[in-house]
Coordinates of C-alpha atoms in Angstrom, one line a residue:
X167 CA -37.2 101.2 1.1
X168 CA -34.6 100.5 -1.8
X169 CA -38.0 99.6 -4.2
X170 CA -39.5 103.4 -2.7
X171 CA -36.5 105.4 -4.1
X172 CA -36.5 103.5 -7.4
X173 CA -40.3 104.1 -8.2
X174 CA -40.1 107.7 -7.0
X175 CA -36.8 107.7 -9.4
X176 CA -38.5 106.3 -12.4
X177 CA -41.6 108.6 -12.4
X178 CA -39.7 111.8 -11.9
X179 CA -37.1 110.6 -14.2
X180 CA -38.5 112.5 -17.3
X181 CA -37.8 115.6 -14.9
X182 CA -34.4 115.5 -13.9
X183 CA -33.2 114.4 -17.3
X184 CA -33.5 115.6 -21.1
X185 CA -35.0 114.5 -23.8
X186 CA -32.0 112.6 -25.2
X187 CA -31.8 110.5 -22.3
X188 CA -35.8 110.1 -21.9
X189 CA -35.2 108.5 -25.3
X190 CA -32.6 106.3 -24.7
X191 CA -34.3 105.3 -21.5
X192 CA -37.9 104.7 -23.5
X193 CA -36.0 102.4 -25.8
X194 CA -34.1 100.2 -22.6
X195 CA -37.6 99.8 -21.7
X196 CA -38.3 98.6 -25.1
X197 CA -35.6 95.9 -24.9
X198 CA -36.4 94.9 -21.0
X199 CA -39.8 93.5 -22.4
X200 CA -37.4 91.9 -25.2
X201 CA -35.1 90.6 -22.6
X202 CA -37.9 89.2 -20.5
X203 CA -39.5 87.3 -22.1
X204 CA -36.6 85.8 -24.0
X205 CA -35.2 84.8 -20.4
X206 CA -38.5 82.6 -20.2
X207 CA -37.0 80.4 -23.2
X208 CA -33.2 80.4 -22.6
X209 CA -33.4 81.2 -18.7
X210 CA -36.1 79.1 -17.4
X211 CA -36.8 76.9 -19.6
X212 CA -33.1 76.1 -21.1
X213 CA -33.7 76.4 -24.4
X214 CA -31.3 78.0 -26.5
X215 CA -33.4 80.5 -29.3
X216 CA -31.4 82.5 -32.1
X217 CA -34.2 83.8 -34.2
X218 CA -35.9 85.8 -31.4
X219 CA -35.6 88.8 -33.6
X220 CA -38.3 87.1 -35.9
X221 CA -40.7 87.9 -33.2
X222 CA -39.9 91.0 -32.6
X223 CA -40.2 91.6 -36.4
X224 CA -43.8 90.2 -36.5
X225 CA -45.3 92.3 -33.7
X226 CA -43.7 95.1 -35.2
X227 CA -45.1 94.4 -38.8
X228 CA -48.6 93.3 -37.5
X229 CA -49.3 96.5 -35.9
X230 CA -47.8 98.6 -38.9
X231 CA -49.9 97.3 -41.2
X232 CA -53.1 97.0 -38.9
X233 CA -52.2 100.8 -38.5
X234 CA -51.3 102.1 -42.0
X235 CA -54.2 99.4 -43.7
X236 CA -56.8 98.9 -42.0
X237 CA -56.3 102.4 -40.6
X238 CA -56.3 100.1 -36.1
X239 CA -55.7 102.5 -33.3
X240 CA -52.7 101.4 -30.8
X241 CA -54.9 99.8 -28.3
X242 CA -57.2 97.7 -31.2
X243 CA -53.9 96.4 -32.6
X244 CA -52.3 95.4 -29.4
X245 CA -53.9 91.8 -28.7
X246 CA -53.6 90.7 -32.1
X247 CA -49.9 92.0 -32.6
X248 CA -49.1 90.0 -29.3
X249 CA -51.6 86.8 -30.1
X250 CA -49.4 86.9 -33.8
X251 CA -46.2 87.0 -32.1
X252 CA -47.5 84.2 -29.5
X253 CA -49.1 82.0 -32.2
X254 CA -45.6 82.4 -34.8
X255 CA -44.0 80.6 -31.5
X256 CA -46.4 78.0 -31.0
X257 CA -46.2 77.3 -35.0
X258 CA -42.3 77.0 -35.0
X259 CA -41.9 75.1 -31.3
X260 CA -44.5 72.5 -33.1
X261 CA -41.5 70.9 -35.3
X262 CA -38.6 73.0 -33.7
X263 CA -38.8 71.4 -30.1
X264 CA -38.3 67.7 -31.6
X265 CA -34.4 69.2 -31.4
X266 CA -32.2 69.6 -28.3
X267 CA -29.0 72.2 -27.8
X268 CA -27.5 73.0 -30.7
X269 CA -29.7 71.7 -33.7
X270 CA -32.5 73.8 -31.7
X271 CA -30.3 77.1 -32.0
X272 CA -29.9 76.2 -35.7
X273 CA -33.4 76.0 -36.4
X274 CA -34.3 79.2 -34.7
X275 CA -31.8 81.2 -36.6
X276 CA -32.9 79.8 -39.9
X277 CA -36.3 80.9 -38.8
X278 CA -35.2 84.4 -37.7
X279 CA -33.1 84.7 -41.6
X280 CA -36.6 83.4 -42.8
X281 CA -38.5 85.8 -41.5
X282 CA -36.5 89.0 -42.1
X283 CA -36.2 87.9 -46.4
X284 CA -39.7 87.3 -46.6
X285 CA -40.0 90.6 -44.9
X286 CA -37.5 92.0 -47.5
X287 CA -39.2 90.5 -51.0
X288 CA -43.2 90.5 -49.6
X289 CA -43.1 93.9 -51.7
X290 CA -46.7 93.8 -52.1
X291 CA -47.5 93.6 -48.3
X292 CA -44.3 95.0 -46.3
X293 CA -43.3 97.6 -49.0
X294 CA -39.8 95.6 -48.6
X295 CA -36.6 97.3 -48.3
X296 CA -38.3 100.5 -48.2
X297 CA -39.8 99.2 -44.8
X298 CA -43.8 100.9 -43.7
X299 CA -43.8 104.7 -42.7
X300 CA -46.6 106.9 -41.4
X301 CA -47.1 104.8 -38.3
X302 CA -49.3 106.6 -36.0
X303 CA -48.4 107.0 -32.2
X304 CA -50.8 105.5 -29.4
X305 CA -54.0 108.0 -28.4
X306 CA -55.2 107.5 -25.0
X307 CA -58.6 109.3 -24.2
X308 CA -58.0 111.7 -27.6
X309 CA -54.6 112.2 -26.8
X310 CA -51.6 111.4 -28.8
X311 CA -48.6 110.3 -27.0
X312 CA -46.2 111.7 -29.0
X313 CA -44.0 113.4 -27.0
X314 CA -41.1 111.5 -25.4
X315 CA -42.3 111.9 -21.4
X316 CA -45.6 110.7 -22.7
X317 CA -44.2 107.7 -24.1
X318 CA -41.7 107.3 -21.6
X319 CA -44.4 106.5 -18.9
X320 CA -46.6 104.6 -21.7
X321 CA -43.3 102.2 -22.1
X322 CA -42.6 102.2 -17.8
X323 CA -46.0 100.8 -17.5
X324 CA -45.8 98.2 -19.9
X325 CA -42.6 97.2 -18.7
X326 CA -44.4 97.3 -14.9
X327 CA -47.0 95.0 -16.3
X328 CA -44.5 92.3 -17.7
X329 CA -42.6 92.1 -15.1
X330 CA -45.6 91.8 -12.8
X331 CA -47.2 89.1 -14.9
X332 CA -44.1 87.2 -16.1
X333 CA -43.3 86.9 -12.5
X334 CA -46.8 85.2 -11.6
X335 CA -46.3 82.6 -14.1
X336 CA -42.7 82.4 -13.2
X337 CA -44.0 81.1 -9.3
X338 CA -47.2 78.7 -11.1
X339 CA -47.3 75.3 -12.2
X340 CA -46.0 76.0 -15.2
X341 CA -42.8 77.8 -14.3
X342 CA -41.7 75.3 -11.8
X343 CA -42.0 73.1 -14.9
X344 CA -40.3 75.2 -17.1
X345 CA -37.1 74.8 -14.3
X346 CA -37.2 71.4 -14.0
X347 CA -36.9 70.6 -17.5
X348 CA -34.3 73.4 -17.6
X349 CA -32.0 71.1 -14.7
X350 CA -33.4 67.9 -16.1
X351 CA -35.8 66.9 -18.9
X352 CA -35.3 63.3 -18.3
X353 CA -36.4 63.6 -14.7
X354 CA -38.8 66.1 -15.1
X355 CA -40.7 63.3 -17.8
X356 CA -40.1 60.9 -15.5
X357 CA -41.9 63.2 -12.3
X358 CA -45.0 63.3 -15.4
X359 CA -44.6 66.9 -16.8
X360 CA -45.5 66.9 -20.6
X361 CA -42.3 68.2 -21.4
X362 CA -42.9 68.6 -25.3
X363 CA -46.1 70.7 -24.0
X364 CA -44.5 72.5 -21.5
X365 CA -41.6 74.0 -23.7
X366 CA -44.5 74.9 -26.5
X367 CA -45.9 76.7 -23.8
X368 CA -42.6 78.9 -22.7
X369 CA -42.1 79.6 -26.8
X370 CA -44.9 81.1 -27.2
X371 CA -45.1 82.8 -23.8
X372 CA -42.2 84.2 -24.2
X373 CA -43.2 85.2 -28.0
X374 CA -45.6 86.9 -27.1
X375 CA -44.0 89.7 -25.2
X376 CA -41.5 90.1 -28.0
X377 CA -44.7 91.1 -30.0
X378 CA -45.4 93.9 -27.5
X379 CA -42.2 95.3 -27.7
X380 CA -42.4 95.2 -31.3
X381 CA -45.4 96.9 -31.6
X382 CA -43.7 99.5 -29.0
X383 CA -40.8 99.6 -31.3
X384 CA -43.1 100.6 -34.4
X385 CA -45.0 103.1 -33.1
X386 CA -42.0 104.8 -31.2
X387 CA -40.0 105.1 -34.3
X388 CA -43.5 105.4 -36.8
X389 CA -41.5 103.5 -39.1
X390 CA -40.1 99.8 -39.2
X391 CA -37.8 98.3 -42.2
X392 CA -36.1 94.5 -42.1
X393 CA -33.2 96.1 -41.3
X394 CA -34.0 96.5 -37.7
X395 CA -34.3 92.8 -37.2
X396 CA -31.5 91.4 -38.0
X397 CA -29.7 88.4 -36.5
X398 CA -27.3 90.6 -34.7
X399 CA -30.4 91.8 -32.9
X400 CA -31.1 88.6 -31.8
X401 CA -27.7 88.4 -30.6
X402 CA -27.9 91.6 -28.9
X403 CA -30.9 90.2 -26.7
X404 CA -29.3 87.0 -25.8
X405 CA -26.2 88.7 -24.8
X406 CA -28.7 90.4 -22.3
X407 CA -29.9 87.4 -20.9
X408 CA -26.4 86.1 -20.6
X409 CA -25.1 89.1 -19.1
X410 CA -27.9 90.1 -16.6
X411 CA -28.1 86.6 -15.4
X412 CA -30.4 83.7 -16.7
X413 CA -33.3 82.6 -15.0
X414 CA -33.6 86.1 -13.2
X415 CA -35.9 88.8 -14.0
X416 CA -33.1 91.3 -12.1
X417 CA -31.1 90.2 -14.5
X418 CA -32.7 90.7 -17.1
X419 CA -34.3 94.5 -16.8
X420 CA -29.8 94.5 -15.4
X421 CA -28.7 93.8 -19.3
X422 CA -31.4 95.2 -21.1
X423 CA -30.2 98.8 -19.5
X424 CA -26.6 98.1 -19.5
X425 CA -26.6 97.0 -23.1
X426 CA -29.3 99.8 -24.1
X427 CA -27.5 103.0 -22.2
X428 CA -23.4 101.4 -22.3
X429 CA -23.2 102.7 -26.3
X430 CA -24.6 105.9 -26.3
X431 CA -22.4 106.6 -23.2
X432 CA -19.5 105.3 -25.7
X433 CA -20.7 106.9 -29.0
X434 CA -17.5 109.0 -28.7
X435 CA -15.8 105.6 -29.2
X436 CA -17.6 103.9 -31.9
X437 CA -15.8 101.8 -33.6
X438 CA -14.7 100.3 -30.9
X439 CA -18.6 99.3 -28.7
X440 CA -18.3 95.8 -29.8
X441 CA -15.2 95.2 -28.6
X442 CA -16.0 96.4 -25.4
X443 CA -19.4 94.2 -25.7
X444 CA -17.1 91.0 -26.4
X445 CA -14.6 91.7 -24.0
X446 CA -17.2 92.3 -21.0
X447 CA -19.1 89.5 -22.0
X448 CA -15.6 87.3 -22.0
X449 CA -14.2 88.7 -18.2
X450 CA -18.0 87.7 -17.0
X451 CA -17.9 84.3 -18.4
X452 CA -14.3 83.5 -16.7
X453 CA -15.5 85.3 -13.1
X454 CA -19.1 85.8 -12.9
X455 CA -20.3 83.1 -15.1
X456 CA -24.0 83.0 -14.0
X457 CA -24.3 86.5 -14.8
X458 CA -24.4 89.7 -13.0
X459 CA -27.9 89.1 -11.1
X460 CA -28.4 85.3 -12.0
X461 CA -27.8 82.2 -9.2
X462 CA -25.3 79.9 -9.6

């Protein structure tokens, strides 16, 4: 009954609410996708990723240049945005996952720093600084979706469809090897899980749905700069994971919202949001440390 009132709530949604808060919920979407698959690498898997953002970034970019260059429809650009995203992972877990815990994290934020300057000095491809406008909004059947309700319901059923998929791998093979090697890598190696293979497999898994929410990003804003993926973004996402709960998909769709709609609530206080971030994050780590959905 409980799943009944929240469907029927998110599809008449756009019509109790106004277009400010269709927005803001179009974008929570946006970062539930982020915080998703994310939660596949620090929540399932137990590794510890700081240059998530990079991702992002490069699903983002794909599509706005598949878009503005070669002149790629939403829909043409959205397997290779994903398969670039997916690929970058497979490409950096290759020497990356040689590291454990901390050296890992390291690795992964130099990656994420890496990615954002070339994105800032590629002049000749990214248009640097000045980031890529004139991005052009997804068409389905002729029809642009360029008004927020249209996109709102374009972004639900993405979101929908990752959650739906990530939780069918989640309950395979490979995720039950993804959480053993989160508790135990030594035992899982020992039970025979290709451990090295398996966590290639949740980086670029989990990549890969960063890339769709980049290329949701990009063609929601029709405009994408470095600026938008910094390391604080990174950190943003993570926080999300942490705060919803790792190793839940609750949790995770939980923080995404909380940390998408708790700022504009507190605009009036603005100088102020990340204190309130740090300090909730601090009072759940001393009384709910497994996070608001996540088991201890």
């Amino acid at each position: 009954l409980g799943w009944v009132f929240l469907a029927g709530f998110l599809i008449l949604f756009p019509f109790i609410a106004d277009a400010y808060l269709i927005d803001i919920a179009s974008l929570a979407g946006i970062y539930v996708i982020l915080s998703l698959g994310l939660n596949i690498i620090i929540g399932y898997t137990g590794l510890l990723n700081l240059g998530f953002a990079a991702f992002y970034a490069i699903g983002a970019y794909s599509f706005a240049l598949l878009n503005t260059r070669l002149n790629w429809g939403f829909w043409e650009a959205l397997p290779i945005s994903m398969a670039l995203s997916g690929v970058a992972g497979f490409l950096l877990g290759i020497p990356a996952l040689r590291l454990r815990g901390d050296y890992l994290a390291i690795v992964t934020l130099g990656f994420g720093e890496i990615t954002r300057i070339v994105l800032n000095n590629w002049v000749g491809l990214t248009n640097g600084p000045n980031g890529i406008t004139g991005i052009e909004r997804p068409n389905l059947y002729g029809l642009e979706l360029k008004g927020v309700v249209e996109y709102y319901y374009l972004v639900l059923v993405f979101v929908l469809l990752s959650i739906f998929l990530i939780r069918r791998v989640i309950n395979s093979r490979a995720g039950r090897a993804w959480m053993s090697i989160r508790e135990d890598e030594i035992a899982a190696s020992a039970m025979g899980i290709n451990t090295f293979l398996y966590k290639l497999y949740a980086f670029s898994f989990g990549a890969l749905w960063a890339g769709l929410a980049g290329q949701l990003f990009a063609s929601k804003m029709r405009f994408v700069s470095p600026e938008s993926f910094t390391f604080l973004e990174s950190v943003l996402i993570v926080a999300m994971v942490i705060l919803g709960g790792q190793g839940s998909i609750k949790g995770s769709i939980l923080g995404a919202i909380i940390l998408v709609a708790l700022p504009e609530f507190l605009r009036e206080f603005e100088q102020y949001r990340m204190l309130f971030l740090g300090a909730g994050l601090i009072f759940m780590m001393i009384f709910r440390p497994q996070g608001i959905a996540g088991k201890r």
